[in-house]
Amino acid sequence: MKKLTGKIILVDNEKYEKELLEKSLQQKDWDVEIEYFTHSLDALEYLKKTKDAIFLIISEFDLVKMNGLEMKKAIDEHLEASKRAVPFIFLSNTETKQDLKDAYLYRVGGSFKKPSNVDKQAEIFDIIIRYWIVNNHPNKLFSKENSDFIE
């Protein structure tokens, strides 16, 4: 297995999405801890307080109390959370064209339609993870070894 340094934060109303993500990552041999939140406000509080290395934030657009875009804005407005520059992507079936336009105004790292099966999701996340591993990104400063996300 390829051990990924840093957690993946998943924010989605549907609990089965965590299981799908775990299965898709295992299928591509990625060993990574997933921190799962059903509510964006809980995820936001965690991100404001944690000192843990975070590799990636994955969010649904349509969330209870605070939608995914509002959560991204709140992260950007919080100095400490924003300085970490954690890559943020949307994985959703509910985005509108306006949501997508607004998302890119707030520097999201991507927006993807939820795949119809685990195999397709595994392919998508393998590409996403490999991209962020090789990308020269400020978030690498928060990895354990200060240079690479794979142990």
mmCIF file of C-alpha atoms in Angstrom:
data_model
loop_
_atom_site.group_PDB
_atom_site.id
_atom_site.type_symbol
_atom_site.label_atom_id
_atom_site.label_comp_id
_atom_site.label_asym_id
_atom_site.label_seq_id
_atom_site.Cartn_x
_atom_site.Cartn_y
_atom_site.Cartn_z
ATOM 1 C CA MET A 1 0.000 0.000 0.000
ATOM 2 C CA LYS A 2 1.058 3.575 -0.662
ATOM 3 C CA LYS A 3 0.857 5.458 2.659
ATOM 4 C CA LEU A 4 -0.331 9.016 2.199
ATOM 5 C CA THR A 5 0.841 11.559 4.762
ATOM 6 C CA GLY A 6 -2.010 13.770 5.843
ATOM 7 C CA LYS A 7 -5.711 13.103 6.139
ATOM 8 C CA ILE A 8 -8.451 13.438 3.611
ATOM 9 C CA ILE A 9 -11.370 15.427 4.995
ATOM 10 C CA LEU A 10 -14.728 14.349 3.550
ATOM 11 C CA VAL A 11 -17.812 16.511 4.121
ATOM 12 C CA ASP A 12 -21.024 14.951 2.837
ATOM 13 C CA ASN A 13 -24.572 14.457 4.159
ATOM 14 C CA GLU A 14 -24.622 10.826 3.061
ATOM 15 C CA LYS A 15 -22.708 8.467 5.358
ATOM 16 C CA TYR A 16 -22.291 5.845 2.628
ATOM 17 C CA GLU A 17 -20.013 8.302 0.771
ATOM 18 C CA LYS A 18 -17.260 7.620 3.328
ATOM 19 C CA GLU A 19 -17.475 3.886 2.625
ATOM 20 C CA LEU A 20 -17.376 4.513 -1.126
ATOM 21 C CA LEU A 21 -14.319 6.720 -0.741
ATOM 22 C CA GLU A 22 -12.560 4.140 1.441
ATOM 23 C CA LYS A 23 -13.285 1.351 -1.067
ATOM 24 C CA SER A 24 -12.119 3.416 -4.012
ATOM 25 C CA LEU A 25 -8.863 4.374 -2.276
ATOM 26 C CA GLN A 26 -8.206 0.775 -1.232
ATOM 27 C CA GLN A 27 -8.822 -0.360 -4.799
ATOM 28 C CA LYS A 28 -5.922 1.842 -5.944
ATOM 29 C CA ASP A 29 -3.757 0.793 -2.987
ATOM 30 C CA TRP A 30 -3.843 4.139 -1.119
ATOM 31 C CA ASP A 31 -3.470 4.008 2.654
ATOM 32 C CA VAL A 32 -4.888 7.259 4.018
ATOM 33 C CA GLU A 33 -6.906 8.294 7.048
ATOM 34 C CA ILE A 34 -10.299 9.793 6.261
ATOM 35 C CA GLU A 35 -11.877 12.268 8.660
ATOM 36 C CA TYR A 36 -15.595 12.317 7.879
ATOM 37 C CA PHE A 37 -18.154 15.024 8.711
ATOM 38 C CA THR A 38 -21.872 15.115 7.914
ATOM 39 C CA HIS A 39 -22.115 18.803 8.815
ATOM 40 C CA SER A 40 -19.989 21.556 7.336
ATOM 41 C CA LEU A 41 -19.944 23.533 10.600
ATOM 42 C CA ASP A 42 -18.320 20.581 12.387
ATOM 43 C CA ALA A 43 -15.755 20.246 9.606
ATOM 44 C CA LEU A 44 -15.025 23.963 9.730
ATOM 45 C CA GLU A 45 -14.442 23.890 13.502
ATOM 46 C CA TYR A 46 -12.129 20.912 13.097
ATOM 47 C CA LEU A 47 -10.148 22.654 10.348
ATOM 48 C CA LYS A 48 -9.792 25.799 12.456
ATOM 49 C CA LYS A 49 -8.403 23.903 15.447
ATOM 50 C CA THR A 50 -6.470 20.913 14.134
ATOM 51 C CA LYS A 51 -2.714 20.719 13.843
ATOM 52 C CA ASP A 52 -3.001 17.474 11.856
ATOM 53 C CA ALA A 53 -1.565 17.338 8.361
ATOM 54 C CA ILE A 54 -4.419 17.563 5.872
ATOM 55 C CA PHE A 55 -3.812 16.358 2.338
ATOM 56 C CA LEU A 56 -7.172 17.191 0.744
ATOM 57 C CA ILE A 57 -10.682 18.440 1.548
ATOM 58 C CA ILE A 58 -13.559 16.893 -0.412
ATOM 59 C CA SER A 59 -16.972 18.491 -0.057
ATOM 60 C CA GLU A 60 -20.472 18.117 -1.400
ATOM 61 C CA PHE A 61 -22.040 21.399 -2.609
ATOM 62 C CA ASP A 62 -25.416 20.725 -1.001
ATOM 63 C CA LEU A 63 -24.871 20.546 2.769
ATOM 64 C CA VAL A 64 -27.090 21.263 5.778
ATOM 65 C CA LYS A 65 -26.778 24.619 7.632
ATOM 66 C CA MET A 66 -23.790 25.844 5.578
ATOM 67 C CA ASN A 67 -23.306 24.673 1.996
ATOM 68 C CA GLY A 68 -19.951 23.608 0.619
ATOM 69 C CA LEU A 69 -19.233 26.938 -1.030
ATOM 70 C CA GLU A 70 -20.008 28.834 2.180
ATOM 71 C CA MET A 71 -17.671 26.470 4.027
ATOM 72 C CA LYS A 72 -14.889 27.156 1.497
ATOM 73 C CA LYS A 73 -15.426 30.905 1.964
ATOM 74 C CA ALA A 74 -15.265 30.502 5.756
ATOM 75 C CA ILE A 75 -12.000 28.534 5.486
ATOM 76 C CA ASP A 76 -10.527 31.280 3.305
ATOM 77 C CA GLU A 77 -11.596 33.926 5.833
ATOM 78 C CA HIS A 78 -9.957 32.131 8.765
ATOM 79 C CA LEU A 79 -6.292 33.141 8.742
ATOM 80 C CA GLU A 80 -4.757 29.950 10.171
ATOM 81 C CA ALA A 81 -6.921 27.578 8.134
ATOM 82 C CA SER A 82 -6.372 29.618 4.994
ATOM 83 C CA LYS A 83 -2.569 29.775 5.407
ATOM 84 C CA ARG A 84 -2.413 25.993 5.269
ATOM 85 C CA ALA A 85 -3.700 26.190 1.668
ATOM 86 C CA VAL A 86 -5.203 22.706 1.785
ATOM 87 C CA PRO A 87 -6.490 21.676 -1.643
ATOM 88 C CA PHE A 88 -10.294 21.827 -1.695
ATOM 89 C CA ILE A 89 -12.449 20.022 -4.249
ATOM 90 C CA PHE A 90 -16.133 19.451 -4.770
ATOM 91 C CA LEU A 91 -17.599 16.013 -5.420
ATOM 92 C CA SER A 92 -21.289 16.459 -6.104
ATOM 93 C CA ASN A 93 -24.338 15.688 -8.182
ATOM 94 C CA THR A 94 -26.172 18.847 -7.200
ATOM 95 C CA GLU A 95 -23.972 21.652 -8.516
ATOM 96 C CA THR A 96 -25.462 24.250 -10.796
ATOM 97 C CA LYS A 97 -23.609 26.288 -13.407
ATOM 98 C CA GLN A 98 -23.687 29.240 -11.014
ATOM 99 C CA ASP A 99 -22.285 27.066 -8.181
ATOM 100 C CA LEU A 100 -19.410 26.092 -10.428
ATOM 101 C CA LYS A 101 -18.685 29.679 -11.453
ATOM 102 C CA ASP A 102 -18.784 30.800 -7.804
ATOM 103 C CA ALA A 103 -16.582 27.894 -6.692
ATOM 104 C CA TYR A 104 -13.753 28.886 -8.991
ATOM 105 C CA LEU A 105 -13.922 32.464 -7.709
ATOM 106 C CA TYR A 106 -12.938 30.948 -4.345
ATOM 107 C CA ARG A 107 -10.000 29.005 -5.764
ATOM 108 C CA VAL A 108 -11.306 25.459 -5.499
ATOM 109 C CA GLY A 109 -8.909 22.836 -6.804
ATOM 110 C CA GLY A 110 -11.594 21.137 -8.859
ATOM 111 C CA SER A 111 -15.190 20.063 -9.104
ATOM 112 C CA PHE A 112 -16.157 16.533 -10.032
ATOM 113 C CA LYS A 113 -19.437 14.747 -10.618
ATOM 114 C CA LYS A 114 -19.975 11.833 -8.246
ATOM 115 C CA PRO A 115 -19.163 8.690 -10.225
ATOM 116 C CA SER A 116 -21.769 5.992 -10.741
ATOM 117 C CA ASN A 117 -19.613 3.206 -9.273
ATOM 118 C CA VAL A 118 -16.571 2.472 -7.119
ATOM 119 C CA ASP A 119 -14.324 1.647 -10.098
ATOM 120 C CA LYS A 120 -14.896 5.064 -11.675
ATOM 121 C CA GLN A 121 -14.461 6.794 -8.325
ATOM 122 C CA ALA A 122 -11.200 4.894 -7.764
ATOM 123 C CA GLU A 123 -9.864 6.165 -11.101
ATOM 124 C CA ILE A 124 -10.846 9.752 -10.341
ATOM 125 C CA PHE A 125 -9.289 9.787 -6.877
ATOM 126 C CA ASP A 126 -6.123 8.080 -8.046
ATOM 127 C CA ILE A 127 -5.657 10.902 -10.566
ATOM 128 C CA ILE A 128 -6.521 13.597 -7.993
ATOM 129 C CA ILE A 129 -4.118 12.230 -5.378
ATOM 130 C CA ARG A 130 -1.275 11.791 -7.858
ATOM 131 C CA TYR A 131 -1.829 15.354 -9.083
ATOM 132 C CA TRP A 132 -1.614 16.864 -5.583
ATOM 133 C CA ILE A 133 1.441 14.754 -4.732
ATOM 134 C CA VAL A 134 3.476 16.135 -7.630
ATOM 135 C CA ASN A 135 2.032 19.654 -7.505
ATOM 136 C CA ASN A 136 4.257 22.302 -5.912
ATOM 137 C CA HIS A 137 1.745 23.387 -3.339
ATOM 138 C CA PRO A 138 2.109 25.291 -0.033
ATOM 139 C CA ASN A 139 0.253 22.500 1.752
ATOM 140 C CA LYS A 140 3.421 20.388 1.443
ATOM 141 C CA LEU A 141 4.947 22.566 4.148
ATOM 142 C CA PHE A 142 2.596 20.885 6.616
ATOM 143 C CA SER A 143 3.476 17.302 5.702
ATOM 144 C CA LYS A 144 5.473 15.228 8.175
ATOM 145 C CA GLU A 145 8.613 15.145 6.086
ATOM 146 C CA ASN A 146 8.220 18.683 4.774
ATOM 147 C CA SER A 147 8.551 17.620 1.176
ATOM 148 C CA ASP A 148 6.503 14.624 0.121
ATOM 149 C CA PHE A 149 3.129 13.142 0.911
ATOM 150 C CA ILE A 150 4.033 9.493 0.389
ATOM 151 C CA GLU A 151 5.890 7.693 3.167
#
